[in-house]
mmCIF file of C-alpha atoms in Angstrom:
data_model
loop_
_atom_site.group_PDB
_atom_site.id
_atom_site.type_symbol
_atom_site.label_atom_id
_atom_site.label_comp_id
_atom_site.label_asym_id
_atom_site.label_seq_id
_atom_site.Cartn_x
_atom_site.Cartn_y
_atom_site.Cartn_z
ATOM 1 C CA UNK A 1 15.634 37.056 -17.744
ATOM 2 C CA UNK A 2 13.278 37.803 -14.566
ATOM 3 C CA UNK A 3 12.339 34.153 -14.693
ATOM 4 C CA UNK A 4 15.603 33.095 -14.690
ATOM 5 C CA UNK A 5 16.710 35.324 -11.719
ATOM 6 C CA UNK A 6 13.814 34.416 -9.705
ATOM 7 C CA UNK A 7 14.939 30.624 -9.730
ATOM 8 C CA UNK A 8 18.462 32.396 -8.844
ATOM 9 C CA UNK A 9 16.958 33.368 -6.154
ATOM 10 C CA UNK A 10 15.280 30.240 -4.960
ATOM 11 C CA UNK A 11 18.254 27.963 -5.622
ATOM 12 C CA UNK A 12 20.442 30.612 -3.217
ATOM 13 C CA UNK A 13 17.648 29.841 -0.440
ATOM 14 C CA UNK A 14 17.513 26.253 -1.280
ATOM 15 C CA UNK A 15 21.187 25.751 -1.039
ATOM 16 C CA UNK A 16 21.541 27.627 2.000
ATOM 17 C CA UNK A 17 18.720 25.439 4.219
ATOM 18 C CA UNK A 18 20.331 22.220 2.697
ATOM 19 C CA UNK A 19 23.938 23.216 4.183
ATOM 20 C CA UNK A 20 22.091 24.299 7.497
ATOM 21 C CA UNK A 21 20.046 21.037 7.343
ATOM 22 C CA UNK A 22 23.117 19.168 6.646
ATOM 23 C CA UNK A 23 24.881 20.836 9.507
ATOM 24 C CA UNK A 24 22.552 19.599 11.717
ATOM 25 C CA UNK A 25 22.247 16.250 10.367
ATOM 26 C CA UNK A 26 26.060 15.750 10.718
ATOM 27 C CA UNK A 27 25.421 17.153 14.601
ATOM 28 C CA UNK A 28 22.718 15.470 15.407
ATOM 29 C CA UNK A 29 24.253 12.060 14.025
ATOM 30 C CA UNK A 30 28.019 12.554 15.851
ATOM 31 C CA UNK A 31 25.709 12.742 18.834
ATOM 32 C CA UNK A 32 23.939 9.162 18.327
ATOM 33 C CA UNK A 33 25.340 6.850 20.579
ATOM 34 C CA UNK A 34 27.832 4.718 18.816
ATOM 35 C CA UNK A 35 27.474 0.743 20.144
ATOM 36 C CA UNK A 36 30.674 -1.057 18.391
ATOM 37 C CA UNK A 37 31.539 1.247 15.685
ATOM 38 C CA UNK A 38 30.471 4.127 13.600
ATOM 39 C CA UNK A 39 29.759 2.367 10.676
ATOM 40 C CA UNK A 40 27.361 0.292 12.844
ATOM 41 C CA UNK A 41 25.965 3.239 15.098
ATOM 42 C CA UNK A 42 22.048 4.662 14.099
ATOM 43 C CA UNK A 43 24.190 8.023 12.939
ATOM 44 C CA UNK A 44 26.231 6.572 10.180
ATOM 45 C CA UNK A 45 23.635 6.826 7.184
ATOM 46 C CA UNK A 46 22.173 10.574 8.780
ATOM 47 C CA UNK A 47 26.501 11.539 9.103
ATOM 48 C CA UNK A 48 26.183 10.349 5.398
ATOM 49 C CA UNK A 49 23.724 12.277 4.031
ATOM 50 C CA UNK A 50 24.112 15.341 5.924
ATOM 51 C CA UNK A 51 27.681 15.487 3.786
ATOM 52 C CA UNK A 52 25.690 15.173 0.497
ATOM 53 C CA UNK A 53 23.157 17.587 1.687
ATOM 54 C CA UNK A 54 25.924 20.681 2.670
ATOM 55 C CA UNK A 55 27.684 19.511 -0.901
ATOM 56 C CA UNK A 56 24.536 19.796 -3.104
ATOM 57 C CA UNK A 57 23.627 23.071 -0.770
ATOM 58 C CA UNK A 58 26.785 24.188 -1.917
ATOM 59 C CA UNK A 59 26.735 23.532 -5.462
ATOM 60 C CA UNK A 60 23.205 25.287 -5.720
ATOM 61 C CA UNK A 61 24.018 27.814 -3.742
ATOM 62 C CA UNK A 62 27.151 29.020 -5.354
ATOM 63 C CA UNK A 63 26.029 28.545 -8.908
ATOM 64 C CA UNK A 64 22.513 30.982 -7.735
ATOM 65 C CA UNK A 65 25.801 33.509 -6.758
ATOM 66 C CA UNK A 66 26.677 33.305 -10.158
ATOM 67 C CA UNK A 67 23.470 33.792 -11.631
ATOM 68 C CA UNK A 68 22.776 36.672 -9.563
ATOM 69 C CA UNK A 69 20.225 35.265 -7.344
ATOM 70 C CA UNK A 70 21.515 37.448 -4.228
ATOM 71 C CA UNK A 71 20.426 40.630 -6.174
ATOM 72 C CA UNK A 72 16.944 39.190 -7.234
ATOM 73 C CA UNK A 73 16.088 38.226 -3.351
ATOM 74 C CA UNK A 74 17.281 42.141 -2.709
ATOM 75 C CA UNK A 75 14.525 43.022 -5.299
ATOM 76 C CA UNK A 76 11.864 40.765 -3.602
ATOM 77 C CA UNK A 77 12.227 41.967 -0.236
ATOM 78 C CA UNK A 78 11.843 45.622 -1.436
ATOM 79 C CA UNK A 79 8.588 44.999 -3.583
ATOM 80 C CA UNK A 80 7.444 42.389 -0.529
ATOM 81 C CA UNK A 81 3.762 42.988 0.889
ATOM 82 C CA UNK A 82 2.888 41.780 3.680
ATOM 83 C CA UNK A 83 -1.131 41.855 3.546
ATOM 84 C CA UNK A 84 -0.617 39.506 0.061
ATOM 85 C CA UNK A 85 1.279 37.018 1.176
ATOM 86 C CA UNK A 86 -1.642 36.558 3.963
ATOM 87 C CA UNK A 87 -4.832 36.979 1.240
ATOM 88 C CA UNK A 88 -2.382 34.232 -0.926
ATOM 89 C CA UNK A 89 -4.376 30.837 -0.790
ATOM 90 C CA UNK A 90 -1.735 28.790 -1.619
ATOM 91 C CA UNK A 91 0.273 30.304 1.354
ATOM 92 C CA UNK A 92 -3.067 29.650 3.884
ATOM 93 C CA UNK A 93 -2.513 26.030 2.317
ATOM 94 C CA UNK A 94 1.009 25.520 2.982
ATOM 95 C CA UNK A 95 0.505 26.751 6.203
ATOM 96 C CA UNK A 96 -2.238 24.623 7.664
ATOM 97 C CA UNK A 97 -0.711 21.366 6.350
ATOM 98 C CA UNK A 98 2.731 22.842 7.876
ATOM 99 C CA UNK A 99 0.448 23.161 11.015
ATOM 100 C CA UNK A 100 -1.028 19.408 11.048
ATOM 101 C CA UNK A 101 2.841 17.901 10.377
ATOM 102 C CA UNK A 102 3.688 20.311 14.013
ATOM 103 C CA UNK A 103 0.365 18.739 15.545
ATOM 104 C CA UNK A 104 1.556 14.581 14.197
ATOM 105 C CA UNK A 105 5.142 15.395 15.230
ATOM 106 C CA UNK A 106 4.612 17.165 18.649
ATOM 107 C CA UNK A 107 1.382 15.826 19.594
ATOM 108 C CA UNK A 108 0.210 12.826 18.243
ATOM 109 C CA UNK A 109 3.635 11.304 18.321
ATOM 110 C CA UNK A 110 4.510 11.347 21.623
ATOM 111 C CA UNK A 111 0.793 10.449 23.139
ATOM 112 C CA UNK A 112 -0.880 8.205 20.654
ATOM 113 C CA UNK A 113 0.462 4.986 19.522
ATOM 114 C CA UNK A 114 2.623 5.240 16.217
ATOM 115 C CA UNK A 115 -0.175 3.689 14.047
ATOM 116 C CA UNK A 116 -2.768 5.416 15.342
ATOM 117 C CA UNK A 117 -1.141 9.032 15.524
ATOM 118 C CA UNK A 118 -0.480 8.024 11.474
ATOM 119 C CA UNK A 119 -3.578 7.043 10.803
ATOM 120 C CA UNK A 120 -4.807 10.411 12.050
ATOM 121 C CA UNK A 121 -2.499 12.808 10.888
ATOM 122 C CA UNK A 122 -2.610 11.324 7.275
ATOM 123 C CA UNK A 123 -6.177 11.451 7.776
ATOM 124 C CA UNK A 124 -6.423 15.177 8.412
ATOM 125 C CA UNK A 125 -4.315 15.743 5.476
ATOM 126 C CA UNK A 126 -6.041 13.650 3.280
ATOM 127 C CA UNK A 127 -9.526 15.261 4.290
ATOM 128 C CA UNK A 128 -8.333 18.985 3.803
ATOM 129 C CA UNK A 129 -6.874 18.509 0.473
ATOM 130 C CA UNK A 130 -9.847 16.731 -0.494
ATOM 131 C CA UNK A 131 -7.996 13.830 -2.421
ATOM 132 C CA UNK A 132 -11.161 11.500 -2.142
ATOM 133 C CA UNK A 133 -14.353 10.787 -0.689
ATOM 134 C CA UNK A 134 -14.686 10.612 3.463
ATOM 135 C CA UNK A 135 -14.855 6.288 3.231
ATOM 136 C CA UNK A 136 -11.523 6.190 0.948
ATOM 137 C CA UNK A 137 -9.624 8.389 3.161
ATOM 138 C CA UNK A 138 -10.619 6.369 5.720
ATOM 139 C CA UNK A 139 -9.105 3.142 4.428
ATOM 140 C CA UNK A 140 -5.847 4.537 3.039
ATOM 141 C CA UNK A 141 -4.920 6.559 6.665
ATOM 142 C CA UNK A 142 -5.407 3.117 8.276
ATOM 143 C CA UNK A 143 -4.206 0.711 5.864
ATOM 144 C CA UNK A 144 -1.225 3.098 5.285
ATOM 145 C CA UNK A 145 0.144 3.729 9.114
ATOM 146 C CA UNK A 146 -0.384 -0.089 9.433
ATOM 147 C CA UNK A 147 2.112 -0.842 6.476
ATOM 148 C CA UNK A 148 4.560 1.796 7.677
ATOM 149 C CA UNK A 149 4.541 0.538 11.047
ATOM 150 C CA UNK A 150 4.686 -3.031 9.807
ATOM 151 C CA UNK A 151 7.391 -2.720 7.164
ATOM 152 C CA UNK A 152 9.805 -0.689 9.680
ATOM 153 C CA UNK A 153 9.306 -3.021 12.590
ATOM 154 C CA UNK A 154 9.736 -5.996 10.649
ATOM 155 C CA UNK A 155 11.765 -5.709 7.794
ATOM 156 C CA UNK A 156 13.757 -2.761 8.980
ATOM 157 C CA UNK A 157 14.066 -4.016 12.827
ATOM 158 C CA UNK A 158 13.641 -0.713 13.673
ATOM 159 C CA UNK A 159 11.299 0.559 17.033
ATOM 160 C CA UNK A 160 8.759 2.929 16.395
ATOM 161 C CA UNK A 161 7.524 5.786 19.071
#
């Protein structure tokens, strides 16, 4: 039972950023310029999805409802410690690769070229969570950001920062 209203409780938070997310996918798109017509304009496929987004948000979050989920995050906040979360590891984690996508998306992104802010950020990432040696890393940030920026300029016809 507490497993069950623990993912209760994460579906109720899930549900509710996905029809805020949505929300603001919907804005952001009506506010795209629109060139002949909607279903042409840059803000068609993020008007789309922001619909499925605040649906699925919906479905989870009213089914967690149901399953009592609002009563299980009432339980968390009053057993919630404050000096754990900050000892937890896997929250330090979270945190500094949260804190490298800020740096790519704020920083690199508007001063380095596309390929090169890339090639940076996913090597950063790549070197903290130690998924291989220094050489490797090396050749998959580069290769990588090269066959993003590639694929989207060419095939997509789509202009990168």
């Amino acid at each position: 039972m507490g497993k069950m209203d623990k993912m209760a409780a994460a579906d109720l938070i899930m549900g509710l950023f996905l029809i805020v997310f949505g929300g603001i996918a919907i804005r952001t798109s009506l506010n795209m310029k629109v060139y002949k017509t909607f279903l042409d304009a840059p803000g068609f496929f993020p008007f789309i999805l922001g619909i499925i987004f605040i649906f699925l948000g919906s479905v989870m979050t009213f089914s967690s409802f149901r399953r009592k989920g609002f009563e299980q995050i009432k339980q968390s906040i009053k057993n919630f410690q404050i000096i754990y979360l900050f000892s937890n590891i896997k929250f330090k984690r979270v945190m500094i690769l949260i804190a490298l996508m800020v740096i790519y998306i704020f920083i690199f992104i508007d001063r380095l070229n596309f390929i090169i802010a890339t090639a940076l950020y996913l090597f950063f990432t790549l070197y903290y969570l130690k998924s291989a040696n220094i050489i490797k890393i090396i050749f998959i940030s580069i290769i990588t950001s090269y066959l993003i920026s590639a694929f989207f300029t060419s095939f997509f016809r789509i202009p990168l920062p």
